[in-house]
Amino acid sequence: MASFNLTLKPAQTELVALPGSTIIQTYDVTNNSSESLTLSSQVLPWVPRGNDGSVDYLQALPNPHLAFSLTNTDLLLGQTFTLAPGQKRQLVLKIKSDSTVPLTDVYYTFFINQTPGFSTSSTSQSAASGRIGSHLLISYSSSDTPHSQFFLSHVSVSPRFKDILFPQLNISATAENDSPYFAKIQGKLVVAKNGLVIQQFDLFPDNVLANSPRQIRCLSDNQPVPCSLNPPFWPGAYTATLTLDPSLNAPSATVSFFIFPYTLTLILGFVLTLIWYFSRPQKHISSTP
């Protein structure tokens, strides 16, 4: 069976465009497999789903103000073409909008599909089917810098009962985008005790799509990680403050939490109980002969 092993670059494109403009986007498709593959191109709309970056193609409708085509002279959008092993081909997508396109975001994916059927190799083995896609995030706006309006919600620290030794503390929050344009999360999470900064995190720059929520993640070694604190902790009152970049027009959010010495209290109580038990006066019972 012919394997599905393609590379499509870029993986995602983010653009701001004027109504009535034409966008030209170039893609490089590479066949990394050991056999020739029969492929075709496709553009599909999607809408955001949930707060984790998932997308939904089933609920999305095509935008009637947009027209998609390829500018390649020998290839139409949706037409099949063949790539030999190791071969790379450039596809040029044209996106034409009319002057009445609404001033808001549109979300599409440019797909390269492997056509089911037979491979072009001499063995005539059945070919696998699959597809690889590149997201298109387009903001139609009269400004080069569309206005964003964020707010923070569901800011919390868990678990509910917090001990100095265990477990790990998780700080969670949701960035809500209350505008018709996507923007990236930019900001910091600062954990402080009695006004002294204990730890500080940069937030991972996830996209928050138009009128959608996104769970906040922290940044570590250029990778997204949960926002968490590891023990041990000193007992006392703490604050966790989330502050977003001023361009996102979001007020900061603070949640307070307390660390209690549950474990040490239990250990100390157990030790004191043992000391009391073994050091208490012993009662001697005497008997007359």
Short mmCIF file of N, CA, C and O in Angstrom, two decimals, residues 83-179:
data_model
loop_
_atom_site.label_atom_id
_atom_site.label_comp_id
_atom_site.label_asym_id
_atom_site.label_seq_id
_atom_site.Cartn_x
_atom_site.Cartn_y
_atom_site.Cartn_z
N LEU A 83 2.73 13.46 -7.67
CA LEU A 83 4.07 13.80 -7.18
C LEU A 83 4.89 12.52 -7.09
O LEU A 83 4.46 11.54 -6.47
N ALA A 84 6.07 12.53 -7.71
CA ALA A 84 6.98 11.39 -7.61
C ALA A 84 7.63 11.37 -6.23
O ALA A 84 7.59 12.36 -5.49
N PRO A 85 8.25 10.26 -5.84
CA PRO A 85 8.93 10.19 -4.54
C PRO A 85 9.96 11.31 -4.39
O PRO A 85 10.79 11.52 -5.28
N GLY A 86 9.88 12.06 -3.30
CA GLY A 86 10.81 13.15 -3.05
C GLY A 86 10.53 14.43 -3.81
O GLY A 86 11.22 15.44 -3.62
N GLN A 87 9.53 14.44 -4.66
CA GLN A 87 9.25 15.62 -5.48
C GLN A 87 8.50 16.69 -4.68
O GLN A 87 7.64 16.38 -3.83
N LYS A 88 8.80 17.93 -4.94
CA LYS A 88 8.12 19.07 -4.32
C LYS A 88 7.45 19.88 -5.42
O LYS A 88 8.01 20.09 -6.49
N ARG A 89 6.24 20.37 -5.10
CA ARG A 89 5.53 21.21 -6.07
C ARG A 89 4.95 22.42 -5.35
O ARG A 89 4.50 22.32 -4.21
N GLN A 90 4.96 23.53 -6.04
CA GLN A 90 4.42 24.77 -5.49
C GLN A 90 3.02 25.00 -6.04
O GLN A 90 2.79 24.98 -7.25
N LEU A 91 2.07 25.22 -5.12
CA LEU A 91 0.70 25.56 -5.49
C LEU A 91 0.42 26.98 -5.02
O LEU A 91 0.78 27.35 -3.88
N VAL A 92 -0.20 27.78 -5.84
CA VAL A 92 -0.46 29.19 -5.52
C VAL A 92 -1.97 29.40 -5.44
O VAL A 92 -2.69 29.30 -6.45
N LEU A 93 -2.44 29.68 -4.24
CA LEU A 93 -3.87 29.87 -3.98
C LEU A 93 -4.22 31.35 -4.08
O LEU A 93 -3.54 32.21 -3.51
N LYS A 94 -5.28 31.65 -4.81
CA LYS A 94 -5.79 33.03 -4.90
C LYS A 94 -7.12 33.11 -4.17
O LYS A 94 -8.02 32.29 -4.39
N ILE A 95 -7.25 34.12 -3.30
CA ILE A 95 -8.47 34.34 -2.53
C ILE A 95 -8.98 35.73 -2.89
O ILE A 95 -8.35 36.75 -2.57
N LYS A 96 -10.10 35.78 -3.56
CA LYS A 96 -10.68 37.04 -4.01
C LYS A 96 -11.93 37.34 -3.18
O LYS A 96 -12.83 36.52 -3.09
N SER A 97 -11.97 38.52 -2.57
CA SER A 97 -13.14 38.94 -1.82
C SER A 97 -13.84 40.06 -2.57
O SER A 97 -13.21 40.83 -3.29
N ASP A 98 -15.16 40.17 -2.38
CA ASP A 98 -15.86 41.32 -2.95
C ASP A 98 -15.89 42.46 -1.94
O ASP A 98 -15.53 42.29 -0.78
N SER A 99 -16.33 43.62 -2.37
CA SER A 99 -16.27 44.82 -1.53
C SER A 99 -17.27 44.79 -0.39
O SER A 99 -17.21 45.62 0.52
N THR A 100 -18.21 43.83 -0.41
CA THR A 100 -19.24 43.77 0.63
C THR A 100 -18.95 42.69 1.67
O THR A 100 -19.82 42.38 2.49
N VAL A 101 -17.75 42.11 1.64
CA VAL A 101 -17.42 41.09 2.63
C VAL A 101 -17.51 41.71 4.03
O VAL A 101 -17.02 42.83 4.26
N PRO A 102 -18.17 41.07 4.99
CA PRO A 102 -18.30 41.64 6.33
C PRO A 102 -16.94 41.85 7.00
O PRO A 102 -15.99 41.08 6.78
N LEU A 103 -16.84 42.91 7.82
CA LEU A 103 -15.61 43.20 8.54
C LEU A 103 -15.53 42.29 9.76
O LEU A 103 -15.98 42.62 10.86
N THR A 104 -14.96 41.14 9.53
CA THR A 104 -14.82 40.14 10.58
C THR A 104 -13.82 39.09 10.10
O THR A 104 -13.27 39.19 9.00
N ASP A 105 -13.60 38.07 10.92
CA ASP A 105 -12.70 36.98 10.54
C ASP A 105 -13.40 35.96 9.66
O ASP A 105 -14.61 35.74 9.78
N VAL A 106 -12.60 35.29 8.82
CA VAL A 106 -13.03 34.08 8.13
C VAL A 106 -11.94 33.03 8.32
O VAL A 106 -10.76 33.35 8.32
N TYR A 107 -12.36 31.77 8.49
CA TYR A 107 -11.42 30.70 8.77
C TYR A 107 -11.62 29.57 7.76
O TYR A 107 -12.74 29.06 7.60
N TYR A 108 -10.53 29.21 7.10
CA TYR A 108 -10.54 28.14 6.10
C TYR A 108 -9.31 27.27 6.30
O TYR A 108 -8.35 27.66 6.98
N THR A 109 -9.33 26.10 5.66
CA THR A 109 -8.15 25.23 5.58
C THR A 109 -7.91 24.84 4.14
O THR A 109 -8.84 24.43 3.44
N PHE A 110 -6.66 25.02 3.71
CA PHE A 110 -6.24 24.55 2.39
C PHE A 110 -5.74 23.13 2.54
O PHE A 110 -4.73 22.88 3.22
N PHE A 111 -6.44 22.17 1.93
CA PHE A 111 -6.13 20.75 2.07
C PHE A 111 -5.45 20.21 0.82
O PHE A 111 -5.76 20.61 -0.30
N ILE A 112 -4.52 19.28 1.05
CA ILE A 112 -4.00 18.42 0.00
C ILE A 112 -4.47 17.01 0.33
O ILE A 112 -4.14 16.46 1.39
N ASN A 113 -5.28 16.44 -0.57
CA ASN A 113 -5.87 15.12 -0.36
C ASN A 113 -5.16 14.08 -1.21
O ASN A 113 -4.85 14.34 -2.39
N GLN A 114 -4.92 12.91 -0.62
CA GLN A 114 -4.45 11.79 -1.42
C GLN A 114 -5.67 11.06 -1.97
O GLN A 114 -6.57 10.68 -1.21
N THR A 115 -5.71 10.91 -3.26
CA THR A 115 -6.87 10.31 -3.91
C THR A 115 -6.89 8.80 -3.69
O THR A 115 -5.91 8.11 -4.00
N PRO A 116 -7.97 8.24 -3.13
CA PRO A 116 -8.05 6.78 -2.97
C PRO A 116 -8.01 6.08 -4.31
O PRO A 116 -8.43 6.63 -5.33
N GLY A 117 -7.51 4.87 -4.31
CA GLY A 117 -7.45 4.09 -5.55
C GLY A 117 -6.19 3.29 -5.60
O GLY A 117 -5.86 2.58 -4.66
N PHE A 118 -5.46 3.41 -6.68
CA PHE A 118 -4.25 2.63 -6.87
C PHE A 118 -3.05 3.54 -6.97
O PHE A 118 -3.12 4.65 -7.50
N SER A 119 -1.93 3.06 -6.46
CA SER A 119 -0.69 3.82 -6.60
C SER A 119 -0.20 3.75 -8.04
O SER A 119 -0.64 2.92 -8.82
N THR A 120 0.72 4.64 -8.38
CA THR A 120 1.25 4.66 -9.75
C THR A 120 2.48 3.78 -9.89
O THR A 120 3.12 3.78 -10.93
N SER A 121 2.83 3.03 -8.85
CA SER A 121 4.00 2.15 -8.95
C SER A 121 3.65 0.91 -9.76
O SER A 121 2.49 0.58 -9.98
N SER A 122 4.69 0.17 -10.18
CA SER A 122 4.49 -1.00 -11.03
C SER A 122 3.81 -2.14 -10.28
O SER A 122 3.26 -3.04 -10.90
N THR A 123 3.83 -2.08 -8.92
CA THR A 123 3.22 -3.16 -8.16
C THR A 123 1.71 -3.04 -8.13
O THR A 123 1.02 -3.98 -7.74
N SER A 124 1.17 -1.84 -8.50
CA SER A 124 -0.28 -1.61 -8.55
C SER A 124 -0.94 -1.92 -7.22
O SER A 124 -2.05 -2.43 -7.17
N GLN A 125 -0.27 -1.61 -6.11
CA GLN A 125 -0.87 -1.82 -4.81
C GLN A 125 -1.92 -0.75 -4.54
O GLN A 125 -1.86 0.36 -5.06
N SER A 126 -2.89 -1.07 -3.71
CA SER A 126 -3.93 -0.12 -3.35
C SER A 126 -3.32 1.02 -2.54
O SER A 126 -2.53 0.80 -1.64
N ALA A 127 -3.68 2.26 -2.91
CA ALA A 127 -3.11 3.43 -2.24
C ALA A 127 -3.93 3.81 -1.01
O ALA A 127 -5.15 3.69 -0.99
N ALA A 128 -3.23 4.28 0.00
CA ALA A 128 -3.90 4.77 1.20
C ALA A 128 -4.50 6.14 0.91
O ALA A 128 -4.07 6.85 0.00
N SER A 129 -5.53 6.50 1.66
CA SER A 129 -6.11 7.83 1.52
C SER A 129 -5.80 8.64 2.77
O SER A 129 -5.63 8.09 3.86
N GLY A 130 -5.73 9.94 2.63
CA GLY A 130 -5.45 10.82 3.74
C GLY A 130 -5.39 12.24 3.24
O GLY A 130 -5.56 12.52 2.04
N ARG A 131 -5.19 13.18 4.17
CA ARG A 131 -5.06 14.56 3.77
C ARG A 131 -4.25 15.33 4.81
O ARG A 131 -4.15 14.93 5.97
N ILE A 132 -3.68 16.43 4.35
CA ILE A 132 -2.92 17.32 5.22
C ILE A 132 -3.39 18.73 4.92
O ILE A 132 -3.70 19.06 3.76
N GLY A 133 -3.50 19.57 5.96
CA GLY A 133 -4.08 20.88 5.76
C GLY A 133 -3.27 22.01 6.37
O GLY A 133 -2.45 21.80 7.27
N SER A 134 -3.50 23.20 5.86
CA SER A 134 -2.88 24.42 6.36
C SER A 134 -3.98 25.43 6.63
O SER A 134 -4.75 25.79 5.73
N HIS A 135 -4.08 25.90 7.88
CA HIS A 135 -5.15 26.83 8.24
C HIS A 135 -4.92 28.22 7.66
O HIS A 135 -3.78 28.70 7.58
N LEU A 136 -6.01 28.86 7.29
CA LEU A 136 -6.02 30.25 6.83
C LEU A 136 -6.89 31.06 7.79
O LEU A 136 -8.09 30.79 7.93
N LEU A 137 -6.28 32.02 8.47
CA LEU A 137 -7.00 32.92 9.36
C LEU A 137 -6.92 34.32 8.73
O LEU A 137 -5.86 34.94 8.68
N ILE A 138 -8.06 34.79 8.24
CA ILE A 138 -8.09 36.07 7.53
C ILE A 138 -9.01 37.03 8.26
O ILE A 138 -10.18 36.71 8.51
N SER A 139 -8.49 38.21 8.60
CA SER A 139 -9.29 39.27 9.22
C SER A 139 -9.57 40.33 8.16
O SER A 139 -8.64 41.00 7.69
N TYR A 140 -10.83 40.46 7.78
CA TYR A 140 -11.20 41.53 6.87
C TYR A 140 -11.53 42.77 7.68
O TYR A 140 -12.47 42.79 8.49
N SER A 141 -10.70 43.80 7.49
CA SER A 141 -10.79 44.99 8.32
C SER A 141 -10.38 46.22 7.51
O SER A 141 -9.63 46.12 6.55
N SER A 142 -10.88 47.37 7.94
CA SER A 142 -10.47 48.63 7.31
C SER A 142 -9.20 49.18 7.93
O SER A 142 -8.69 50.22 7.50
N SER A 143 -8.66 48.46 8.94
CA SER A 143 -7.44 48.88 9.63
C SER A 143 -6.40 47.77 9.57
O SER A 143 -6.75 46.58 9.53
N ASP A 144 -5.13 48.16 9.57
CA ASP A 144 -4.06 47.15 9.58
C ASP A 144 -3.96 46.45 10.93
O ASP A 144 -3.37 45.37 11.02
N THR A 145 -4.49 47.07 11.98
CA THR A 145 -4.44 46.50 13.33
C THR A 145 -5.85 46.45 13.89
O THR A 145 -6.29 47.38 14.59
N PRO A 146 -6.60 45.40 13.58
CA PRO A 146 -7.97 45.30 14.09
C PRO A 146 -8.02 45.35 15.61
O PRO A 146 -7.14 44.84 16.30
N HIS A 147 -9.06 45.97 16.14
CA HIS A 147 -9.23 46.14 17.58
C HIS A 147 -9.63 44.82 18.22
O HIS A 147 -10.51 44.11 17.72
N SER A 148 -8.98 44.48 19.33
CA SER A 148 -9.31 43.27 20.09
C SER A 148 -9.83 43.66 21.47
O SER A 148 -9.38 44.66 22.06
N GLN A 149 -10.76 42.89 21.97
CA GLN A 149 -11.32 43.14 23.30
C GLN A 149 -11.39 41.81 24.04
O GLN A 149 -12.24 40.97 23.75
N PHE A 150 -10.48 41.60 24.99
CA PHE A 150 -10.41 40.36 25.75
C PHE A 150 -10.93 40.59 27.17
O PHE A 150 -10.95 41.72 27.67
N PHE A 151 -11.32 39.50 27.82
CA PHE A 151 -11.49 39.50 29.27
C PHE A 151 -11.15 38.11 29.79
O PHE A 151 -11.16 37.13 29.03
N LEU A 152 -10.81 38.04 31.06
CA LEU A 152 -10.39 36.80 31.68
C LEU A 152 -11.52 36.23 32.53
O LEU A 152 -12.20 36.97 33.25
N SER A 153 -11.72 34.94 32.45
CA SER A 153 -12.78 34.28 33.22
C SER A 153 -12.28 32.95 33.77
O SER A 153 -11.25 32.44 33.35
N HIS A 154 -13.04 32.41 34.72
CA HIS A 154 -12.78 31.10 35.30
C HIS A 154 -11.35 30.99 35.85
O HIS A 154 -10.68 29.96 35.66
N VAL A 155 -10.87 32.05 36.49
CA VAL A 155 -9.54 32.02 37.08
C VAL A 155 -9.61 31.26 38.40
O VAL A 155 -10.40 31.61 39.28
N SER A 156 -8.81 30.21 38.54
CA SER A 156 -8.89 29.39 39.74
C SER A 156 -7.57 28.69 40.01
O SER A 156 -6.71 28.58 39.12
N VAL A 157 -7.42 28.24 41.24
CA VAL A 157 -6.27 27.44 41.67
C VAL A 157 -6.80 26.14 42.25
O VAL A 157 -7.73 26.15 43.06
N SER A 158 -6.25 25.02 41.83
CA SER A 158 -6.67 23.72 42.35
C SER A 158 -5.44 22.90 42.73
O SER A 158 -4.35 23.15 42.20
N PRO A 159 -5.54 21.97 43.66
CA PRO A 159 -6.75 21.49 44.32
C PRO A 159 -7.29 22.50 45.34
O PRO A 159 -6.62 23.47 45.69
N ARG A 160 -8.49 22.20 45.82
CA ARG A 160 -9.15 23.13 46.74
C ARG A 160 -8.43 23.22 48.07
O ARG A 160 -8.30 24.29 48.65
N PHE A 161 -7.96 22.06 48.58
CA PHE A 161 -7.20 22.04 49.83
C PHE A 161 -5.72 21.94 49.48
O PHE A 161 -5.29 20.97 48.84
N LYS A 162 -4.94 22.92 49.92
CA LYS A 162 -3.56 23.06 49.47
C LYS A 162 -2.61 22.84 50.63
O LYS A 162 -2.68 23.53 51.66
N ASP A 163 -1.71 21.91 50.48
CA ASP A 163 -0.77 21.54 51.53
C ASP A 163 0.63 22.02 51.14
O ASP A 163 0.94 22.19 49.96
N ILE A 164 1.51 22.20 52.14
CA ILE A 164 2.86 22.70 51.86
C ILE A 164 3.72 21.71 51.09
O ILE A 164 4.68 22.11 50.43
N LEU A 165 3.41 20.42 51.18
CA LEU A 165 4.25 19.41 50.54
C LEU A 165 3.64 18.82 49.27
O LEU A 165 4.36 18.50 48.33
N PHE A 166 2.36 18.66 49.22
CA PHE A 166 1.74 18.06 48.04
C PHE A 166 0.29 18.52 47.99
O PHE A 166 -0.27 18.95 49.01
N PRO A 167 -0.36 18.43 46.85
CA PRO A 167 0.18 18.05 45.54
C PRO A 167 0.61 19.29 44.77
O PRO A 167 0.69 20.39 45.33
N GLN A 168 0.86 19.16 43.48
CA GLN A 168 1.13 20.28 42.59
C GLN A 168 -0.08 21.19 42.51
O GLN A 168 -1.22 20.73 42.51
N LEU A 169 0.15 22.49 42.44
CA LEU A 169 -0.94 23.45 42.32
C LEU A 169 -1.10 23.86 40.85
O LEU A 169 -0.12 24.20 40.18
N ASN A 170 -2.32 23.79 40.36
CA ASN A 170 -2.61 24.15 38.98
C ASN A 170 -3.42 25.44 38.93
O ASN A 170 -4.44 25.56 39.62
N ILE A 171 -2.95 26.38 38.13
CA ILE A 171 -3.64 27.66 37.97
C ILE A 171 -4.27 27.67 36.58
O ILE A 171 -3.57 27.49 35.58
N SER A 172 -5.55 27.85 36.52
CA SER A 172 -6.25 27.82 35.24
C SER A 172 -7.06 29.09 35.03
O SER A 172 -7.49 29.74 35.99
N ALA A 173 -7.25 29.44 33.78
CA ALA A 173 -8.04 30.62 33.41
C ALA A 173 -8.41 30.50 31.93
O ALA A 173 -7.79 29.75 31.17
N THR A 174 -9.41 31.26 31.55
CA THR A 174 -9.86 31.29 30.16
C THR A 174 -9.78 32.72 29.65
O THR A 174 -10.24 33.65 30.31
N ALA A 175 -9.17 32.88 28.47
CA ALA A 175 -9.16 34.18 27.80
C ALA A 175 -10.36 34.21 26.84
O ALA A 175 -10.49 33.34 25.98
N GLU A 176 -11.21 35.19 27.01
CA GLU A 176 -12.41 35.32 26.18
C GLU A 176 -12.21 36.49 25.21
O GLU A 176 -11.91 37.61 25.62
N ASN A 177 -12.38 36.20 23.93
CA ASN A 177 -12.25 37.22 22.89
C ASN A 177 -13.64 37.74 22.54
O ASN A 177 -14.44 37.03 21.93
N ASP A 178 -13.90 38.97 22.92
CA ASP A 178 -15.23 39.56 22.72
C ASP A 178 -15.24 40.48 21.50
O ASP A 178 -15.99 41.45 21.46
N SER A 179 -14.41 40.17 20.50
CA SER A 179 -14.33 40.99 19.29
C SER A 179 -14.44 40.10 18.05
O SER A 179 -14.31 38.88 18.15
#
